[in-house]
Short mmCIF file of C-alpha atoms in Angstrom, two decimals:
data_model
loop_
_atom_site.label_atom_id
_atom_site.label_comp_id
_atom_site.label_asym_id
_atom_site.label_seq_id
_atom_site.Cartn_x
_atom_site.Cartn_y
_atom_site.Cartn_z
CA MET A 1250 11.48 3.71 -21.22
CA LYS A 1251 10.48 7.53 -20.22
CA ASN A 1252 11.79 8.76 -22.42
CA ASP A 1253 10.73 5.24 -25.10
CA LEU A 1254 7.24 7.04 -26.77
CA ASN A 1255 6.48 2.65 -27.26
CA THR A 1256 3.98 2.05 -24.85
CA LEU A 1257 1.84 -0.55 -26.16
CA TRP A 1258 2.75 -4.04 -26.84
CA ILE A 1259 0.57 -5.08 -29.71
CA ASP A 1260 0.78 -8.31 -31.32
CA GLY A 1261 3.84 -9.12 -30.52
CA ILE A 1262 5.29 -4.97 -31.73
CA TRP A 1263 6.14 -2.33 -30.12
CA MET A 1264 4.19 1.17 -30.78
CA GLN A 1265 3.13 4.85 -29.46
CA GLY A 1266 -0.17 5.14 -28.76
CA ASP A 1267 -2.59 6.85 -30.86
CA GLY A 1268 -4.95 8.00 -27.46
CA PRO A 1269 -4.85 11.23 -25.16
CA PRO A 1270 -2.02 12.44 -23.34
CA LEU A 1271 -0.91 10.15 -20.08
CA ARG A 1272 0.19 11.89 -17.54
CA THR A 1273 1.76 10.06 -13.79
CA SER A 1274 4.10 12.05 -11.15
CA SER A 1275 6.01 10.91 -7.88
CA PRO A 1276 3.16 10.16 -5.33
CA VAL A 1277 6.16 11.04 -3.20
CA ASP A 1278 7.71 14.79 -5.02
CA GLY A 1279 5.39 14.99 -7.56
CA GLN A 1280 7.60 14.89 -9.77
CA SER A 1281 6.67 13.93 -13.59
CA LEU A 1282 7.24 10.53 -14.05
CA TYR A 1283 5.27 9.71 -17.26
CA GLU A 1284 4.63 11.03 -20.39
CA LYS A 1285 3.33 9.06 -23.42
CA ASN A 1286 0.22 9.24 -24.87
CA GLU A 1287 -2.99 6.68 -24.38
CA ALA A 1288 -4.72 3.52 -26.69
CA SER A 1289 -6.79 4.84 -28.95
CA ALA A 1290 -10.58 2.90 -29.45
CA GLN A 1291 -8.55 1.41 -32.42
CA GLN A 1292 -5.81 0.12 -30.68
CA VAL A 1293 -7.49 -0.80 -27.80
CA ALA A 1294 -9.94 -2.60 -30.20
CA SER A 1295 -7.45 -4.50 -32.04
CA ALA A 1296 -5.25 -5.18 -29.05
CA ALA A 1297 -8.08 -7.00 -28.23
CA ARG A 1298 -9.05 -9.18 -32.09
CA SER A 1299 -4.78 -9.36 -31.83
CA ALA A 1300 -5.67 -12.15 -29.27
CA LYS A 1301 -9.10 -13.32 -30.20
CA ALA A 1302 -7.03 -14.62 -33.23
CA ALA A 1303 -4.20 -16.26 -31.12
CA PHE A 1304 -6.33 -18.40 -29.32
CA ASP A 1305 -7.24 -20.53 -32.20
CA ASN A 1306 -2.94 -21.50 -32.58
CA TYR A 1307 -2.54 -21.31 -29.13
CA ARG A 1308 -5.05 -23.07 -27.22
CA THR A 1309 -3.69 -26.04 -28.77
CA THR A 1310 -0.36 -25.94 -27.73
CA THR A 1311 0.36 -28.83 -24.71
CA LEU A 1312 0.24 -27.39 -21.63
CA GLU A 1313 4.37 -28.57 -21.26
CA GLU A 1314 4.48 -25.72 -24.25
CA ARG A 1315 2.87 -22.87 -22.10
CA MET A 1316 4.07 -24.10 -18.85
CA ARG A 1317 7.79 -23.77 -21.02
CA LEU A 1318 6.79 -20.64 -21.23
CA ILE A 1319 5.59 -19.32 -18.08
CA HIS A 1320 9.27 -20.42 -16.60
CA LEU A 1321 10.37 -18.19 -19.56
CA PHE A 1322 8.76 -15.76 -17.96
CA LYS A 1323 9.69 -16.70 -14.49
CA GLU A 1324 13.30 -16.46 -15.48
CA ALA A 1325 12.62 -12.94 -16.65
CA LEU A 1326 11.20 -12.18 -13.41
CA ILE A 1327 14.22 -12.92 -11.83
CA ALA A 1328 16.72 -11.68 -13.22
CA ASN A 1329 14.54 -8.10 -13.38
CA ARG A 1330 13.91 -8.88 -9.46
CA GLU A 1331 15.40 -4.94 -8.80
CA THR A 1332 14.26 -3.71 -11.67
CA MET A 1333 11.06 -4.38 -11.37
CA ALA A 1334 10.24 -3.41 -7.40
CA SER A 1335 12.49 -0.42 -7.95
CA THR A 1336 9.58 0.64 -10.85
CA ILE A 1337 6.39 -0.42 -8.52
CA SER A 1338 8.29 1.52 -5.40
CA THR A 1339 8.75 4.31 -8.22
CA GLU A 1340 4.86 4.75 -8.95
CA THR A 1341 3.18 3.46 -5.80
CA GLY A 1342 5.76 5.00 -2.97
CA LYS A 1343 5.08 2.02 -1.57
CA PRO A 1344 8.51 1.12 1.09
CA LEU A 1345 11.46 -0.77 -0.92
CA TRP A 1346 11.16 -3.40 1.57
CA GLU A 1347 7.52 -3.86 0.09
CA ALA A 1348 7.78 -3.93 -3.01
CA LEU A 1349 10.23 -6.18 -2.82
CA GLN A 1350 7.81 -8.65 -1.48
CA GLU A 1351 5.39 -8.24 -4.08
CA THR A 1352 8.36 -9.29 -7.01
CA ASP A 1353 9.11 -11.85 -5.15
CA SER A 1354 4.73 -12.79 -4.49
CA MET A 1355 4.86 -12.40 -8.68
CA ILE A 1356 8.01 -15.03 -8.81
CA ASP A 1357 6.43 -17.94 -6.54
CA LYS A 1358 2.34 -16.90 -8.65
CA VAL A 1359 4.38 -19.42 -11.06
CA SER A 1360 4.52 -22.50 -9.78
CA ILE A 1361 1.35 -22.20 -7.41
CA SER A 1362 -0.25 -21.40 -10.75
CA LYS A 1363 1.54 -24.75 -12.49
CA SER A 1364 -0.07 -26.64 -8.74
CA ALA A 1365 -3.53 -25.37 -8.61
CA PHE A 1366 -3.49 -26.14 -12.80
CA ARG A 1367 -2.67 -29.42 -12.31
CA LYS A 1368 -4.77 -29.70 -8.73
CA ARG A 1369 -8.69 -27.70 -9.58
CA CYS A 1370 -7.93 -28.72 -14.06
CA ARG A 1371 -6.38 -32.42 -14.17
CA VAL A 1372 -8.57 -34.87 -16.52
CA GLU A 1373 -11.26 -37.34 -14.40
CA GLU A 1374 -13.44 -40.16 -15.46
CA SER A 1375 -15.75 -42.11 -14.04
CA TYR A 1376 -18.69 -44.77 -16.04
CA GLN A 1377 -22.23 -44.18 -16.64
CA GLY A 1378 -23.43 -48.38 -17.16
CA THR A 1379 -20.37 -49.13 -19.26
CA ASN A 1380 -19.36 -46.12 -20.97
CA PRO A 1381 -16.39 -43.75 -19.29
CA VAL A 1382 -17.08 -40.06 -18.14
CA ARG A 1383 -14.73 -38.08 -18.75
CA ILE A 1384 -14.18 -34.07 -17.08
CA HIS A 1385 -12.11 -31.67 -19.66
CA TYR A 1386 -11.32 -28.33 -19.57
CA LYS A 1387 -10.63 -25.61 -21.64
CA PRO A 1388 -9.52 -22.43 -21.94
CA VAL A 1389 -11.67 -19.49 -22.48
CA GLY A 1390 -10.95 -17.47 -24.52
CA ALA A 1391 -9.42 -13.37 -25.05
CA LEU A 1392 -9.65 -12.20 -22.17
CA ALA A 1393 -9.38 -8.53 -20.80
CA VAL A 1394 -7.31 -8.63 -17.34
CA LEU A 1395 -7.59 -4.33 -15.97
CA GLY A 1396 -5.48 -3.58 -12.76
CA PRO A 1397 -5.17 -1.43 -9.60
CA PHE A 1398 -2.52 0.34 -8.51
CA ASN A 1399 -2.58 -0.57 -5.81
CA PHE A 1400 -0.01 -4.06 -7.10
CA PRO A 1401 0.35 -3.56 -9.76
CA GLY A 1402 2.23 -6.16 -10.39
CA HIS A 1403 1.30 -8.25 -7.88
CA LEU A 1404 -2.26 -8.37 -9.09
CA PRO A 1405 -3.07 -8.21 -12.74
CA ASN A 1406 -0.63 -11.31 -12.99
CA GLY A 1407 -2.04 -13.16 -10.68
CA HIS A 1408 -4.71 -13.04 -13.66
CA ILE A 1409 -2.28 -13.21 -16.01
CA ILE A 1410 -0.20 -15.98 -15.45
CA PRO A 1411 -3.85 -19.00 -15.03
CA ALA A 1412 -4.74 -17.79 -17.35
CA LEU A 1413 -1.99 -18.51 -20.08
CA LEU A 1414 -1.28 -20.96 -18.64
CA ALA A 1415 -4.81 -22.04 -19.35
CA GLY A 1416 -4.54 -22.09 -22.86
CA ASN A 1417 -6.33 -17.86 -22.58
CA THR A 1418 -4.76 -15.57 -24.03
CA VAL A 1419 -4.71 -12.26 -23.31
CA VAL A 1420 -5.53 -8.03 -23.20
CA PHE A 1421 -3.93 -6.17 -20.44
CA LYS A 1422 -4.73 -3.01 -19.39
CA PRO A 1423 -2.57 -1.52 -16.05
CA SER A 1424 -4.47 1.09 -13.98
CA GLU A 1425 -3.41 4.75 -16.01
CA LYS A 1426 -1.52 5.14 -12.01
CA THR A 1427 0.82 2.68 -12.97
CA PRO A 1428 2.47 2.69 -16.96
CA LEU A 1429 5.56 2.14 -16.13
CA THR A 1430 5.30 -0.77 -14.29
CA GLY A 1431 2.71 -2.87 -16.82
CA GLU A 1432 5.47 -1.63 -19.52
CA LEU A 1433 8.26 -3.36 -18.23
CA TYR A 1434 5.80 -6.65 -17.08
CA ALA A 1435 5.44 -6.51 -20.78
CA ARG A 1436 9.09 -6.97 -21.04
CA LEU A 1437 9.78 -8.82 -19.42
CA MET A 1438 6.67 -11.01 -21.21
CA GLN A 1439 8.11 -10.11 -24.79
CA GLN A 1440 11.14 -11.58 -22.91
CA ALA A 1441 9.25 -15.08 -22.51
CA GLY A 1442 8.61 -15.65 -26.12
CA PHE A 1443 5.62 -15.90 -26.66
CA PRO A 1444 3.67 -16.44 -29.81
CA PRO A 1445 2.31 -12.97 -31.60
CA GLY A 1446 -1.12 -11.93 -29.79
CA VAL A 1447 -0.71 -14.03 -26.46
CA PHE A 1448 0.18 -11.35 -24.90
CA ASN A 1449 -1.27 -6.89 -25.56
CA MET A 1450 -0.69 -4.83 -23.89
CA VAL A 1451 -2.32 -1.41 -23.83
CA GLN A 1452 -1.80 1.96 -21.81
CA GLY A 1453 -4.98 3.77 -20.82
CA GLY A 1454 -7.76 5.54 -18.98
CA LYS A 1455 -11.42 5.16 -17.67
CA GLU A 1456 -12.62 5.37 -22.04
CA ALA A 1457 -9.77 2.45 -23.19
CA GLY A 1458 -10.95 -0.18 -20.02
CA LYS A 1459 -14.56 0.23 -21.44
CA ALA A 1460 -13.40 -0.01 -24.79
CA LEU A 1461 -12.01 -3.89 -23.73
CA ALA A 1462 -15.07 -4.40 -21.37
CA THR A 1463 -17.30 -3.63 -24.43
CA SER A 1464 -15.08 -5.64 -27.21
CA SER A 1465 -17.24 -8.55 -28.88
CA GLU A 1466 -14.01 -9.69 -29.25
CA LEU A 1467 -13.77 -10.69 -26.16
CA ASP A 1468 -14.58 -13.39 -23.76
CA GLY A 1469 -13.99 -12.36 -19.91
CA LEU A 1470 -13.13 -10.01 -18.46
CA LEU A 1471 -10.90 -10.53 -15.12
CA PHE A 1472 -11.27 -6.57 -12.43
CA THR A 1473 -9.26 -5.65 -9.22
CA GLY A 1474 -9.95 -2.23 -8.45
CA SER A 1475 -13.53 -0.02 -6.67
CA ARG A 1476 -16.67 -1.20 -6.14
CA ASP A 1477 -18.89 1.65 -7.89
CA THR A 1478 -16.93 -0.20 -11.24
CA GLY A 1479 -16.85 -2.89 -10.73
CA LYS A 1480 -20.99 -2.77 -10.72
CA ALA A 1481 -20.85 -0.73 -13.71
CA LEU A 1482 -19.50 -4.20 -15.11
CA SER A 1483 -21.68 -6.31 -13.68
CA LYS A 1484 -24.42 -4.06 -15.19
CA LEU A 1485 -22.34 -4.29 -18.59
CA PHE A 1486 -22.07 -7.60 -18.71
CA GLY A 1487 -25.74 -8.77 -17.62
CA ALA A 1488 -26.77 -8.24 -21.36
CA PHE A 1489 -23.17 -11.02 -22.37
CA PRO A 1490 -23.66 -14.00 -20.01
CA GLU A 1491 -22.45 -16.04 -22.49
CA LYS A 1492 -19.25 -13.60 -21.42
CA LEU A 1493 -17.19 -14.20 -18.27
CA LEU A 1494 -17.07 -11.49 -15.33
CA ALA A 1495 -14.71 -12.05 -12.71
CA LEU A 1496 -14.13 -8.73 -10.17
CA GLU A 1497 -12.74 -7.79 -6.82
CA MET A 1498 -14.24 -5.46 -5.42
CA GLY A 1499 -12.56 -4.13 -1.83
CA GLY A 1500 -14.39 -4.40 1.24
CA ASN A 1501 -15.76 -2.15 4.22
CA ASN A 1502 -13.09 -5.67 6.60
CA PRO A 1503 -13.93 -5.61 10.72
CA LEU A 1504 -10.79 -6.55 13.65
CA VAL A 1505 -12.08 -7.90 15.97
CA ILE A 1506 -10.05 -7.55 18.78
CA ASP A 1507 -10.83 -9.82 22.02
CA GLU A 1508 -9.45 -10.13 26.23
CA ILE A 1509 -5.80 -11.88 24.92
CA GLU A 1510 -2.37 -12.20 27.15
CA ASP A 1511 0.04 -10.31 24.79
CA LEU A 1512 -0.84 -6.93 24.32
CA ASN A 1513 2.15 -6.86 22.31
CA PHE A 1514 0.12 -8.91 19.95
CA ALA A 1515 -3.48 -7.42 19.85
CA CYS A 1516 -1.16 -4.50 18.29
CA TYR A 1517 1.00 -5.77 15.95
CA ILE A 1518 -2.09 -7.86 14.64
CA ALA A 1519 -4.24 -4.55 14.20
CA ILE A 1520 -1.37 -1.63 12.87
CA GLN A 1521 -0.65 -4.50 9.79
CA SER A 1522 -4.40 -4.78 9.49
CA ALA A 1523 -4.69 -1.66 8.91
CA PHE A 1524 -1.65 0.96 8.10
CA ILE A 1525 0.48 -1.73 5.67
CA SER A 1526 0.80 -0.05 2.56
CA ALA A 1527 -0.40 2.80 3.74
CA GLY A 1528 -3.77 1.38 3.69
CA GLN A 1529 -4.18 0.73 0.04
CA ARG A 1530 -5.00 -3.47 0.34
CA CYS A 1531 -8.34 -3.73 0.18
CA SER A 1532 -8.22 -6.40 2.35
CA CYS A 1533 -6.98 -3.48 5.32
CA ALA A 1534 -9.06 -3.28 8.30
CA ARG A 1535 -11.71 -0.77 8.01
CA ARG A 1536 -12.89 -0.71 11.31
CA LEU A 1537 -11.98 -1.72 14.85
CA ILE A 1538 -14.96 -3.61 17.69
CA LEU A 1539 -13.42 -3.76 21.17
CA ILE A 1540 -15.71 -5.61 23.22
CA ASP A 1541 -15.53 -2.84 26.77
CA SER A 1542 -13.16 -3.88 29.14
CA PRO A 1543 -10.29 -3.13 31.68
CA PHE A 1544 -8.36 -4.57 28.09
CA ALA A 1545 -10.16 -2.75 25.43
CA THR A 1546 -8.89 0.29 26.83
CA LYS A 1547 -5.49 -0.79 27.76
CA PHE A 1548 -5.44 -2.37 23.82
CA LEU A 1549 -6.22 0.69 22.93
CA SER A 1550 -4.21 3.17 24.50
CA GLN A 1551 -0.91 1.26 23.53
CA PHE A 1552 -2.64 1.16 20.11
CA ILE A 1553 -2.53 4.41 19.44
CA GLU A 1554 0.92 4.72 20.38
CA SER A 1555 2.19 2.61 18.74
CA THR A 1556 1.10 3.73 15.47
CA LYS A 1557 1.97 7.22 16.88
CA ARG A 1558 5.36 5.68 15.88
CA LEU A 1559 5.85 3.97 12.80
CA GLN A 1560 8.39 5.27 10.54
CA ILE A 1561 6.21 7.54 7.34
CA GLY A 1562 8.65 7.92 4.16
CA SER A 1563 10.12 7.65 1.06
CA PRO A 1564 10.77 4.38 -0.21
CA LEU A 1565 14.93 5.05 0.68
CA SER A 1566 14.98 6.56 3.61
CA SER A 1567 16.38 5.02 6.26
CA PRO A 1568 15.27 3.84 9.05
CA GLU A 1569 13.04 2.13 6.93
CA PRO A 1570 9.67 3.48 6.74
CA PHE A 1571 7.10 1.78 7.41
CA MET A 1572 4.12 3.52 5.07
CA GLY A 1573 5.05 5.45 1.85
CA PRO A 1574 2.72 7.95 0.81
CA LEU A 1575 -0.59 8.04 -0.81
CA ILE A 1576 -1.00 7.37 -4.47
CA SER A 1577 -2.65 10.91 -5.43
CA PRO A 1578 -3.94 13.55 -3.46
CA ASP A 1579 -7.55 13.98 -4.56
CA ALA A 1580 -6.77 9.67 -2.59
CA MET A 1581 -5.27 12.06 0.30
CA HIS A 1582 -8.58 14.62 0.33
CA HIS A 1583 -10.34 12.07 0.70
CA LEU A 1584 -9.20 10.92 3.16
CA PHE A 1585 -9.42 14.31 4.99
CA ASN A 1586 -13.17 14.74 3.91
CA THR A 1587 -14.27 11.26 5.16
CA GLN A 1588 -12.11 12.74 8.59
CA GLU A 1589 -14.25 16.15 9.14
CA GLU A 1590 -17.60 15.04 8.15
CA LEU A 1591 -16.97 12.09 11.28
CA LEU A 1592 -16.68 14.26 13.50
CA GLN A 1593 -18.94 16.79 12.38
CA ARG A 1594 -21.17 13.72 12.83
CA GLY A 1595 -20.14 14.15 16.26
CA ALA A 1596 -16.91 11.23 15.88
CA ILE A 1597 -14.37 11.30 18.55
CA SER A 1598 -11.13 12.22 17.56
CA LEU A 1599 -8.35 10.22 18.92
CA LEU A 1600 -5.15 10.18 16.50
CA ARG A 1601 -5.98 13.27 13.66
CA SER A 1602 -4.57 12.06 10.00
CA GLY A 1603 -2.90 14.95 9.28
CA ARG A 1604 -0.13 15.78 5.93
CA VAL A 1605 3.21 14.54 6.42
CA GLY A 1606 5.93 17.49 5.08
CA ASP A 1607 5.20 20.06 2.99
CA ARG A 1608 5.61 17.93 -0.11
CA GLY A 1609 4.04 14.07 -1.96
CA ASN A 1610 1.06 12.62 -0.75
CA PHE A 1611 1.77 11.33 2.73
CA VAL A 1612 0.33 11.10 5.40
CA SER A 1613 -0.26 9.78 9.12
CA PRO A 1614 -2.69 7.72 10.47
CA GLY A 1615 -5.43 8.61 11.68
CA VAL A 1616 -8.09 6.39 14.21
CA ILE A 1617 -11.93 7.74 14.63
CA ASP A 1618 -13.95 6.36 17.97
CA CYS A 1619 -17.17 6.12 15.90
CA THR A 1620 -19.38 4.32 19.27
CA GLY A 1621 -22.48 5.44 19.56
CA LEU A 1622 -22.89 7.20 15.88
CA GLN A 1623 -27.10 6.93 14.34
CA SER A 1624 -25.04 6.02 11.14
CA ILE A 1625 -21.19 4.76 9.92
CA PRO A 1626 -20.91 5.35 6.19
CA ASP A 1627 -20.52 1.88 4.71
CA GLU A 1628 -17.37 3.08 2.63
CA GLU A 1629 -13.92 2.16 2.69
CA VAL A 1630 -11.32 4.33 2.58
CA PHE A 1631 -8.22 3.78 0.54
CA GLY A 1632 -6.61 5.04 3.33
CA PRO A 1633 -4.28 4.54 6.67
CA PHE A 1634 -8.28 5.59 8.43
CA LEU A 1635 -9.30 3.27 11.07
CA LYS A 1636 -13.22 3.28 13.06
CA VAL A 1637 -13.26 2.07 16.35
CA ILE A 1638 -16.39 1.11 17.12
CA ARG A 1639 -16.86 -0.17 21.67
CA VAL A 1640 -19.27 -3.38 21.97
CA LYS A 1641 -21.21 -4.57 24.92
CA ASP A 1642 -19.85 -8.32 24.68
CA PHE A 1643 -18.27 -10.58 21.79
CA ASP A 1644 -21.67 -11.49 20.61
CA GLN A 1645 -22.39 -8.11 18.53
CA ALA A 1646 -18.94 -7.52 17.98
CA VAL A 1647 -20.30 -10.81 15.84
CA GLU A 1648 -23.22 -8.55 14.61
CA GLU A 1649 -21.81 -5.19 14.11
CA ALA A 1650 -19.14 -7.45 11.95
CA GLU A 1651 -21.36 -8.61 9.77
CA LYS A 1652 -22.77 -4.13 9.66
CA THR A 1653 -21.54 -4.08 5.84
CA ARG A 1654 -22.50 -4.97 2.23
CA TYR A 1655 -19.12 -6.21 1.74
CA GLY A 1656 -17.10 -9.24 3.03
CA LEU A 1657 -13.95 -8.95 1.85
CA THR A 1658 -12.12 -10.47 5.01
CA ALA A 1659 -12.06 -10.28 8.72
CA SER A 1660 -10.65 -10.70 11.93
CA LEU A 1661 -9.98 -11.73 15.18
CA VAL A 1662 -8.28 -11.22 17.98
CA SER A 1663 -8.86 -13.42 20.77
CA SER A 1664 -7.92 -17.15 22.64
CA SER A 1665 -10.48 -18.84 22.23
CA ARG A 1666 -11.16 -21.55 19.77
CA HIS A 1667 -14.39 -21.48 20.43
CA ARG A 1668 -15.54 -17.51 20.43
CA TYR A 1669 -13.91 -17.95 16.28
CA GLU A 1670 -15.51 -20.87 15.33
CA PHE A 1671 -19.00 -18.49 16.01
CA PHE A 1672 -16.78 -15.59 13.83
CA GLN A 1673 -16.00 -17.82 10.88
CA LYS A 1674 -19.31 -19.51 10.72
CA LYS A 1675 -21.56 -15.97 11.02
CA VAL A 1676 -19.09 -13.26 9.19
CA ARG A 1677 -19.85 -13.73 5.57
CA ALA A 1678 -16.59 -12.88 4.26
CA GLY A 1679 -14.27 -14.56 1.18
CA ILE A 1680 -11.82 -14.77 3.75
CA VAL A 1681 -11.51 -15.37 7.46
CA ASN A 1682 -8.77 -14.82 9.58
CA TRP A 1683 -7.78 -15.92 13.78
CA ASN A 1684 -5.20 -14.63 14.93
CA ALA A 1685 -3.68 -13.47 12.22
CA PRO A 1686 -3.72 -9.72 10.54
CA SER A 1687 -7.10 -8.79 7.83
CA THR A 1688 -5.35 -8.70 4.91
CA GLY A 1689 -3.04 -11.94 5.88
CA ALA A 1690 -4.02 -14.34 2.88
CA SER A 1691 -2.08 -16.66 1.17
CA SER A 1692 -1.82 -17.24 -2.73
CA LYS A 1693 -2.96 -21.08 -1.58
CA GLY A 1694 -6.22 -20.58 -0.60
CA PRO A 1695 -8.45 -18.65 -2.56
CA PHE A 1696 -8.31 -14.84 -2.88
CA GLY A 1697 -12.09 -13.40 -3.25
CA GLY A 1698 -15.28 -11.67 -1.46
CA LEU A 1699 -19.20 -12.12 -0.83
CA LYS A 1700 -21.49 -10.38 -1.51
CA ASP A 1701 -20.13 -6.20 -2.91
CA SER A 1702 -17.05 -7.67 -2.84
CA GLY A 1703 -17.07 -9.67 -5.05
CA ASN A 1704 -18.71 -11.94 -7.46
CA HIS A 1705 -18.24 -15.44 -6.40
CA ARG A 1706 -14.74 -15.82 -8.51
CA ALA A 1707 -12.23 -16.33 -5.86
CA SER A 1708 -8.69 -15.61 -7.28
CA ALA A 1709 -5.35 -16.56 -5.83
CA PHE A 1710 -4.89 -21.49 -6.83
CA PHE A 1711 -8.75 -21.41 -6.83
CA ALA A 1712 -8.14 -18.14 -10.27
CA ALA A 1713 -7.34 -21.97 -12.39
CA ASP A 1714 -11.66 -22.89 -11.72
CA TYR A 1715 -12.64 -19.39 -13.42
CA CYS A 1716 -9.22 -19.83 -16.55
CA SER A 1717 -10.54 -22.73 -17.63
CA SER A 1718 -14.49 -23.65 -18.60
CA PRO A 1719 -14.79 -27.56 -17.46
CA VAL A 1720 -16.36 -29.97 -20.04
CA ALA A 1721 -18.18 -33.50 -19.75
CA SER A 1722 -17.40 -36.00 -22.22
CA ILE A 1723 -19.11 -39.59 -22.39
CA GLU A 1724 -16.56 -41.86 -24.96
CA THR A 1725 -16.91 -44.94 -26.16
CA ALA A 1726 -14.70 -46.51 -29.02
CA GLU A 1727 -17.33 -49.08 -29.43
CA VAL A 1728 -19.92 -48.84 -32.23
CA LYS A 1729 -22.73 -50.62 -30.49
CA MET A 1730 -25.85 -50.65 -30.88
CA PRO A 1731 -27.87 -51.62 -27.47
CA ALA A 1732 -29.56 -54.50 -26.63
CA LYS A 1733 -32.69 -53.31 -27.24
CA LEU A 1734 -34.78 -49.07 -28.98
CA PRO A 1735 -36.97 -47.38 -26.32
CA PRO A 1736 -40.03 -47.55 -27.06
CA GLY A 1737 -41.75 -45.99 -30.18
CA MET A 1738 -38.19 -46.19 -32.72
CA ALA A 1739 -37.88 -48.59 -35.15
CA LEU A 1740 -34.71 -48.58 -36.94
#
């Protein structure tokens, strides 16, 4: 695909971009991965018009036909499982084992979406007097999907499959950092045989995303990404209440470690929460809250030593690494700058993050004690960087967990069900886990945040909700006048 200049899929045709150059390089070694052109404003508009025009016919197709097409996409994805995983791994730098997990999640999404649609969008019937009242579900319209770089296949797929299943049409813009994954995804959609215009894909950065967000042809936008971009979209869409906007915007997630018997388990949960995917998951723990005790001291010592032993390397390294690189030099420098700023404020480094090797964007995990600082920036640092905050008791731990404008995930490690139930009630987050990593989420439940982490449009199993609009109908085949007319009416 690198030497094929066709990179846009619009109305069932592959074409070259007419916009500015789009170039990406490997986060592993800096070598060029992609050199093509973005979509021009006119091409983005063409994709939106194509989706709008295709919607009128696609919305009337039977659910069985839409399920058939989505099943064909699943078969194409299964046949290209290794290719998809290799592409994700190459572009993001994540270990191949993790990219294979992502691809398998994409495959599983098809069956889960079918189950979710049947359960959450089934026709329901009740009665108003003798008249049946039915609730039907209709597609929203032509939707834009803006994908992130960290799960360039799984996260946009989690919007696209439910949207197409419900009868919507789609214009997909992958992250400008992972265009190859987006291109491969579009080629598999082509293999599935969706009618022209039902699925479209355009490449580009901020300007292409803005063009989709402001398109009068589109009926909604599904976004996963940063808080700042999500806030800007929310402000923009405030003038268009008739349009759907679903936002997932990350978090400054707390992990509270209470006293338990198994120290290894606590360390495992902390590492999985903070450092999986090199900390590049919106659900990663950013704050480790410890209740002062001999256990906490012992835990922290073992956690630091275990973190030092984490394997960091390129996707195909042997033995397999736990962590790959950060996505870009900018991401790496932002992490280091944040670390220095906190040290200047008086924080104490327990494990200093630094560059690993002289090529690529590899960094070692950082752990920094911020206890006692006058103010701790309420910021999502997208990398393997964990702030430690010590508190005197469990009540203070819960209070500290809530000290954030975000509300995506929160996790408690504790042997006490009573404490978990208190934690679950008090902490405002879309996912609240007990003795599971903060990154632990199931496609069979909702995934979405509160406060500055989202706008109450949970995805995963609940994506069916925002991909369809409920319509109430009082229905009767009998034409019959009422026995008595209302006062003041004469016919």
